[in-house]
Amino acid sequence: MKLKVLSLLGIALFTLASYKNDKKIESGEVRFYDGSYDELLRESKKLKKPIILDFWATWCIPCRKMEKETFADPDFAAYINKNFLVYKVNIDTFDGMDIADRYNIDAYPTLVLLDSKNKYINRYKGFFPAYYLKKELEKNKSRTGKDFITSDAVNN
């Protein structure tokens, strides 16, 4: 009897936890990719989805504004979640600094748009309201990217 009650309680808690997670996804927030940068690149090619790299820092006030206003906008989030893989790059970490160096990031926040073959399309520096950023991404989403060449590569 005790085992049945515990089993039912476990199932109920599991169901409740699953329900909460579904609600968060439906709540209108951008879903950020949870794996590594290399996994993101592979997933993008597999799903044929373009990538948005969000370069940010904990001390960056416009980055926090982008998080609270732009990425939390339900209409923007629905569009982004359907059409892109989004990856947050914290430049305060060694991995984040390495990725930022690859794309010559010099201001925060900066969003870098890559096509589904991981080729560079465009970048957006600074804070952007959701309606404007959505319009810009819609214009550039279908463009074919090119290899990103750093100034160091040109000088060598």
Coordinates of N, CA and C in Angstrom, one line a residue:
M1 N 0.8 -1.2 0.0 CA 0.0 0.0 0.0 C 0.9 1.3 0.0
K2 N 1.9 1.2 0.9 CA 2.8 2.4 1.0 C 3.5 2.6 -0.3
L3 N 3.9 1.5 -1.0 CA 4.6 1.6 -2.2 C 3.7 2.2 -3.3
K4 N 2.5 1.8 -3.4 CA 1.5 2.4 -4.3 C 1.4 3.9 -4.1
V5 N 1.2 4.3 -2.9 CA 1.1 5.8 -2.6 C 2.3 6.5 -3.0
L6 N 3.5 6.0 -2.7 CA 4.7 6.7 -3.1 C 4.9 6.7 -4.6
S7 N 4.5 5.6 -5.3 CA 4.6 5.6 -6.7 C 3.6 6.7 -7.3
L8 N 2.4 6.7 -6.8 CA 1.5 7.8 -7.3 C 2.0 9.2 -7.1
L9 N 2.5 9.4 -5.9 CA 3.1 10.7 -5.5 C 4.2 11.0 -6.5
G10 N 5.1 10.1 -6.8 CA 6.2 10.3 -7.7 C 5.7 10.7 -9.1
I11 N 4.7 10.0 -9.6 CA 4.2 10.2 -10.9 C 3.5 11.6 -10.9
A12 N 2.8 12.0 -9.9 CA 2.2 13.3 -9.8 C 3.2 14.4 -9.8
L13 N 4.3 14.2 -9.0 CA 5.4 15.2 -9.0 C 6.0 15.4 -10.3
F14 N 6.3 14.2 -11.0 CA 6.9 14.2 -12.3 C 6.0 15.0 -13.3
T15 N 4.7 14.7 -13.3 CA 3.8 15.3 -14.2 C 3.7 16.8 -13.9
L16 N 3.7 17.2 -12.7 CA 3.7 18.6 -12.3 C 5.0 19.3 -12.8
A17 N 6.1 18.7 -12.6 CA 7.4 19.3 -13.1 C 7.4 19.5 -14.6
S18 N 6.9 18.5 -15.3 CA 6.8 18.5 -16.8 C 5.9 19.7 -17.2
Y19 N 4.8 19.8 -16.5 CA 3.9 20.9 -16.8 C 4.5 22.2 -16.7
K20 N 5.2 22.5 -15.6 CA 5.9 23.7 -15.4 C 6.9 24.1 -16.5
N21 N 7.6 23.1 -16.9 CA 8.6 23.3 -18.0 C 7.9 23.7 -19.3
D22 N 6.8 23.0 -19.6 CA 6.0 23.4 -20.8 C 5.5 24.8 -20.7
K23 N 5.1 25.2 -19.5 CA 4.6 26.6 -19.4 C 5.7 27.6 -19.6
K24 N 6.9 27.3 -19.2 CA 8.0 28.3 -19.4 C 8.3 28.4 -20.9
I25 N 8.2 27.4 -21.6 CA 8.5 27.4 -23.0 C 7.4 28.3 -23.7
E26 N 6.1 28.1 -23.3 CA 5.0 28.8 -23.8 C 4.9 30.2 -23.3
S27 N 5.7 30.6 -22.3 CA 5.6 31.9 -21.7 C 6.1 33.1 -22.5
G28 N 6.6 32.8 -23.7 CA 7.0 33.9 -24.6 C 8.4 34.3 -24.4
E29 N 9.3 33.5 -23.9 CA 10.7 33.8 -23.8 C 11.5 33.1 -24.8
V30 N 12.6 33.7 -25.3 CA 13.5 33.0 -26.2 C 14.1 31.8 -25.5
R31 N 14.2 30.7 -26.2 CA 14.9 29.5 -25.7 C 16.3 29.6 -26.2
F32 N 17.2 29.6 -25.3 CA 18.6 29.6 -25.7 C 19.2 28.2 -25.7
Y33 N 20.0 27.9 -26.7 CA 20.6 26.6 -26.9 C 21.5 26.2 -25.6
D34 N 21.3 25.0 -25.2 CA 21.9 24.6 -23.9 C 23.2 23.9 -24.0
G35 N 23.6 23.4 -25.2 CA 24.8 22.6 -25.3 C 26.1 23.5 -25.5
S36 N 27.1 22.9 -26.0 CA 28.4 23.6 -26.2 C 28.3 24.4 -27.6
Y37 N 29.3 25.2 -27.8 CA 29.3 26.0 -29.1 C 29.5 25.0 -30.3
D38 N 30.4 24.0 -30.1 CA 30.6 23.0 -31.2 C 29.3 22.2 -31.5
E39 N 28.6 21.8 -30.4 CA 27.3 21.1 -30.5 C 26.3 22.0 -31.3
L40 N 26.3 23.3 -30.9 CA 25.4 24.2 -31.6 C 25.6 24.2 -33.1
L41 N 26.9 24.3 -33.5 CA 27.2 24.3 -34.9 C 26.7 23.1 -35.6
R42 N 26.9 21.9 -35.0 CA 26.5 20.7 -35.6 C 24.9 20.6 -35.7
E43 N 24.3 21.0 -34.6 CA 22.8 21.0 -34.6 C 22.2 22.0 -35.6
S44 N 22.8 23.1 -35.8 CA 22.4 24.0 -36.8 C 22.4 23.4 -38.2
K45 N 23.5 22.7 -38.6 CA 23.6 22.1 -39.9 C 22.6 21.0 -40.0
K46 N 22.4 20.2 -38.9 CA 21.5 19.1 -39.0 C 20.0 19.6 -39.2
L47 N 19.6 20.6 -38.4 CA 18.3 21.1 -38.5 C 18.1 22.1 -39.6
K48 N 19.2 22.6 -40.3 CA 19.1 23.6 -41.3 C 18.5 24.9 -40.8
K49 N 18.9 25.3 -39.6 CA 18.5 26.5 -38.9 C 19.6 27.5 -38.8
P50 N 19.4 28.7 -39.1 CA 20.4 29.7 -38.8 C 20.7 29.9 -37.3
I51 N 21.8 30.5 -37.0 CA 22.2 30.7 -35.6 C 22.2 32.2 -35.3
I52 N 21.8 32.6 -34.1 CA 22.1 33.9 -33.5 C 23.0 33.7 -32.3
L53 N 24.2 34.3 -32.3 CA 25.1 34.3 -31.2 C 24.9 35.6 -30.5
D54 N 24.5 35.5 -29.2 CA 24.3 36.7 -28.3 C 25.5 36.9 -27.4
F55 N 26.4 37.8 -27.8 CA 27.5 38.1 -27.0 C 27.2 39.1 -25.9
W56 N 27.4 38.7 -24.6 CA 26.9 39.5 -23.5 C 27.9 39.4 -22.3
A57 N 27.7 40.2 -21.3 CA 28.5 40.2 -20.1 C 27.7 40.5 -18.9
T58 N 28.0 40.0 -17.8 CA 27.2 40.2 -16.6 C 27.2 41.6 -16.2
W59 N 28.2 42.4 -16.4 CA 28.3 43.8 -16.0 C 27.7 44.7 -17.1
C60 N 27.2 44.2 -18.2 CA 26.7 45.0 -19.3 C 25.2 45.4 -19.1
I61 N 24.9 46.7 -18.9 CA 23.6 47.1 -18.6 C 22.7 47.0 -19.9
P62 N 23.2 47.4 -21.1 CA 22.3 47.1 -22.3 C 22.0 45.6 -22.5
C63 N 23.0 44.8 -22.1 CA 22.8 43.3 -22.3 C 21.6 42.9 -21.4
R64 N 21.5 43.4 -20.2 CA 20.4 43.0 -19.3 C 19.1 43.6 -19.8
K65 N 19.2 44.8 -20.4 CA 18.0 45.4 -21.0 C 17.5 44.5 -22.1
M66 N 18.4 44.0 -23.0 CA 18.0 43.2 -24.1 C 17.4 41.9 -23.6
E67 N 17.9 41.4 -22.5 CA 17.4 40.1 -21.9 C 15.9 40.4 -21.4
K68 N 15.7 41.4 -20.7 CA 14.4 41.7 -20.0 C 13.4 42.2 -21.0
E69 N 13.8 42.9 -22.0 CA 12.8 43.5 -22.9 C 12.7 42.8 -24.3
T70 N 13.8 42.7 -25.0 CA 13.7 42.1 -26.3 C 13.5 40.6 -26.3
F71 N 14.3 39.9 -25.6 CA 14.2 38.4 -25.5 C 13.0 38.0 -24.8
A72 N 12.4 38.8 -24.0 CA 11.1 38.4 -23.3 C 9.9 38.8 -24.0
D73 N 10.0 39.5 -25.1 CA 8.8 39.9 -25.9 C 8.2 38.6 -26.5
P74 N 6.9 38.3 -26.2 CA 6.3 37.1 -26.7 C 6.3 36.9 -28.2
D75 N 6.0 37.9 -29.0 CA 5.9 37.9 -30.4 C 7.3 37.6 -31.0
F76 N 8.3 38.3 -30.5 CA 9.7 38.1 -30.9 C 10.2 36.7 -30.5
A77 N 9.9 36.3 -29.3 CA 10.3 35.0 -28.9 C 9.7 33.9 -29.8
A78 N 8.5 34.0 -30.1 CA 7.8 33.0 -30.9 C 8.5 32.9 -32.3
Y79 N 8.8 34.0 -32.9 CA 9.5 34.1 -34.2 C 10.9 33.5 -34.1
I80 N 11.7 33.9 -33.1 CA 13.0 33.4 -32.9 C 13.1 31.9 -32.6
N81 N 12.2 31.4 -31.7 CA 12.2 30.0 -31.4 C 11.9 29.1 -32.6
K82 N 11.0 29.6 -33.5 CA 10.6 28.9 -34.6 C 11.7 28.9 -35.7
N83 N 12.5 29.9 -35.9 CA 13.4 30.1 -37.0 C 14.9 30.0 -36.8
F84 N 15.3 30.1 -35.5 CA 16.7 30.2 -35.2 C 17.1 29.3 -34.0
L85 N 18.4 29.0 -34.0 CA 19.0 28.5 -32.7 C 19.7 29.7 -32.1
V86 N 19.5 30.0 -30.9 CA 20.1 31.1 -30.2 C 21.1 30.7 -29.1
Y87 N 22.3 31.2 -29.1 CA 23.3 30.8 -28.2 C 23.9 32.0 -27.5
K88 N 23.8 32.0 -26.1 CA 24.4 33.0 -25.3 C 25.9 32.8 -25.1
V89 N 26.7 33.8 -25.4 CA 28.1 33.7 -25.3 C 28.5 34.7 -24.2
N90 N 28.8 34.2 -23.0 CA 29.3 35.1 -21.9 C 30.7 35.4 -22.1
I91 N 31.1 36.6 -22.4 CA 32.4 37.0 -22.7 C 33.3 37.1 -21.4
D92 N 32.7 36.8 -20.3 CA 33.5 36.8 -19.0 C 34.1 35.4 -18.8
T93 N 33.8 34.5 -19.7 CA 34.4 33.1 -19.5 C 35.5 32.9 -20.6
F94 N 36.4 32.0 -20.4 CA 37.4 31.7 -21.4 C 36.9 31.3 -22.7
D95 N 35.9 30.4 -22.7 CA 35.2 29.9 -23.9 C 34.6 31.1 -24.6
G96 N 33.9 31.9 -23.9 CA 33.2 33.1 -24.4 C 34.2 34.1 -25.1
M97 N 35.3 34.3 -24.4 CA 36.4 35.2 -24.9 C 36.9 34.6 -26.2
D98 N 37.1 33.3 -26.3 CA 37.6 32.7 -27.5 C 36.7 32.9 -28.7
I99 N 35.4 32.6 -28.4 CA 34.4 32.8 -29.5 C 34.3 34.3 -29.9
A100 N 34.3 35.2 -28.9 CA 34.3 36.6 -29.2 C 35.4 37.0 -30.1
D101 N 36.6 36.5 -29.8 CA 37.8 36.8 -30.6 C 37.6 36.3 -32.1
R102 N 37.0 35.1 -32.3 CA 36.7 34.6 -33.6 C 36.0 35.6 -34.5
Y103 N 35.1 36.4 -33.9 CA 34.2 37.3 -34.6 C 34.5 38.8 -34.4
N104 N 35.7 39.0 -33.8 CA 36.1 40.4 -33.5 C 35.1 41.2 -32.8
I105 N 34.5 40.7 -31.8 CA 33.4 41.4 -31.0 C 34.1 42.5 -30.1
D106 N 33.6 43.7 -30.3 CA 34.2 44.8 -29.5 C 33.2 45.7 -28.8
A107 N 31.9 45.3 -28.8 CA 30.9 46.0 -28.1 C 29.8 45.0 -27.6
Y108 N 29.2 45.4 -26.5 CA 28.2 44.5 -26.0 C 26.9 45.2 -25.7
P109 N 25.7 44.6 -25.9 CA 25.6 43.3 -26.6 C 25.9 43.4 -28.1
T110 N 26.3 42.3 -28.6 CA 26.4 42.1 -30.1 C 25.8 40.8 -30.4
L111 N 24.9 40.8 -31.5 CA 24.3 39.6 -32.0 C 25.0 39.3 -33.3
V112 N 25.4 38.1 -33.5 CA 26.0 37.7 -34.8 C 25.1 36.7 -35.4
L113 N 24.7 36.9 -36.7 CA 23.8 36.0 -37.4 C 24.7 35.1 -38.3
L114 N 24.5 33.8 -38.2 CA 25.1 32.8 -39.1 C 24.1 32.0 -39.8
D115 N 24.4 31.6 -41.0 CA 23.4 30.8 -41.8 C 23.5 29.4 -41.3
S116 N 22.7 28.5 -41.8 CA 22.6 27.1 -41.3 C 23.9 26.3 -41.7
K117 N 24.8 26.9 -42.5 CA 26.1 26.2 -42.8 C 27.2 26.9 -41.9
N118 N 26.8 27.7 -40.9 CA 27.7 28.3 -40.0 C 28.5 29.4 -40.6
K119 N 28.0 30.0 -41.7 CA 28.7 31.1 -42.4 C 28.2 32.4 -41.9
Y120 N 29.0 33.4 -41.8 CA 28.7 34.7 -41.3 C 27.8 35.5 -42.2
I121 N 26.7 36.1 -41.7 CA 25.7 36.9 -42.4 C 25.8 38.3 -42.0
N122 N 25.7 38.6 -40.7 CA 25.6 40.0 -40.3 C 25.8 40.1 -38.8
R123 N 25.9 41.3 -38.3 CA 26.0 41.5 -36.8 C 25.2 42.7 -36.5
Y124 N 24.7 42.8 -35.2 CA 23.9 43.8 -34.7 C 24.5 44.3 -33.4
K125 N 25.1 45.5 -33.3 CA 25.7 45.9 -32.1 C 24.8 46.8 -31.3
G126 N 24.7 46.6 -30.0 CA 23.9 47.4 -29.1 C 22.5 46.8 -28.8
F127 N 21.8 47.6 -28.1 CA 20.4 47.2 -27.7 C 19.5 47.5 -28.9
F128 N 18.5 46.6 -29.2 CA 17.5 46.8 -30.2 C 16.2 46.4 -29.6
P129 N 15.1 47.2 -29.8 CA 13.8 46.7 -29.4 C 13.3 45.5 -30.3
A130 N 12.5 44.7 -29.7 CA 12.0 43.5 -30.3 C 11.5 43.7 -31.7
Y131 N 10.6 44.7 -32.0 CA 10.0 44.8 -33.3 C 11.0 45.1 -34.3
Y132 N 12.0 46.0 -34.0 CA 13.1 46.3 -35.0 C 14.0 45.1 -35.3
L133 N 14.4 44.5 -34.2 CA 15.3 43.3 -34.4 C 14.6 42.2 -35.2
K134 N 13.4 42.0 -35.0 CA 12.6 41.0 -35.7 C 12.6 41.3 -37.2
K135 N 12.3 42.6 -37.5 CA 12.3 43.0 -38.9 C 13.7 42.8 -39.6
E136 N 14.7 43.2 -38.9 CA 16.1 43.0 -39.4 C 16.4 41.5 -39.6
L137 N 16.1 40.7 -38.7 CA 16.3 39.2 -38.8 C 15.5 38.6 -40.0
E138 N 14.3 39.1 -40.1 CA 13.5 38.6 -41.2 C 14.1 38.9 -42.6
K139 N 14.7 40.1 -42.7 CA 15.3 40.5 -43.9 C 16.6 39.7 -44.2
N140 N 17.3 39.3 -43.2 CA 18.6 38.6 -43.4 C 18.6 37.1 -43.2
K141 N 17.4 36.6 -42.8 CA 17.4 35.2 -42.4 C 17.7 34.2 -43.6
S142 N 17.3 34.6 -44.8 CA 17.5 33.7 -45.9 C 18.7 33.9 -46.7
R143 N 19.5 34.9 -46.3 CA 20.7 35.2 -47.0 C 21.8 34.1 -46.8
T144 N 22.6 33.9 -47.8 CA 23.7 33.0 -47.7 C 24.9 33.7 -47.1
G145 N 25.5 33.1 -46.2 CA 26.6 33.7 -45.5 C 27.9 33.5 -46.2
K146 N 29.0 34.0 -45.6 CA 30.3 33.9 -46.2 C 31.3 33.6 -45.0
D147 N 32.5 33.1 -45.3 CA 33.4 32.9 -44.3 C 33.8 34.2 -43.6
F148 N 33.9 34.2 -42.3 CA 34.3 35.4 -41.6 C 35.8 35.5 -41.6
I149 N 36.3 36.6 -42.1 CA 37.8 36.8 -42.1 C 38.1 37.9 -41.2
T150 N 39.0 37.5 -40.2 CA 39.4 38.5 -39.2 C 40.5 39.4 -39.9
S151 N 40.7 40.6 -39.3 CA 41.8 41.5 -39.8 C 43.1 40.8 -39.6
D152 N 43.3 39.9 -38.6 CA 44.6 39.2 -38.5 C 44.9 38.3 -39.7
A153 N 43.9 37.7 -40.2 CA 44.0 36.8 -41.3 C 44.4 37.5 -42.6
V154 N 43.9 38.7 -42.7 CA 44.1 39.6 -43.9 C 45.6 40.1 -43.8
N155 N 46.1 40.4 -42.6 CA 47.4 40.9 -42.5 C 48.5 39.9 -42.6
N156 N 48.2 38.6 -42.5 CA 49.2 37.5 -42.6 C 49.4 37.0 -43.9

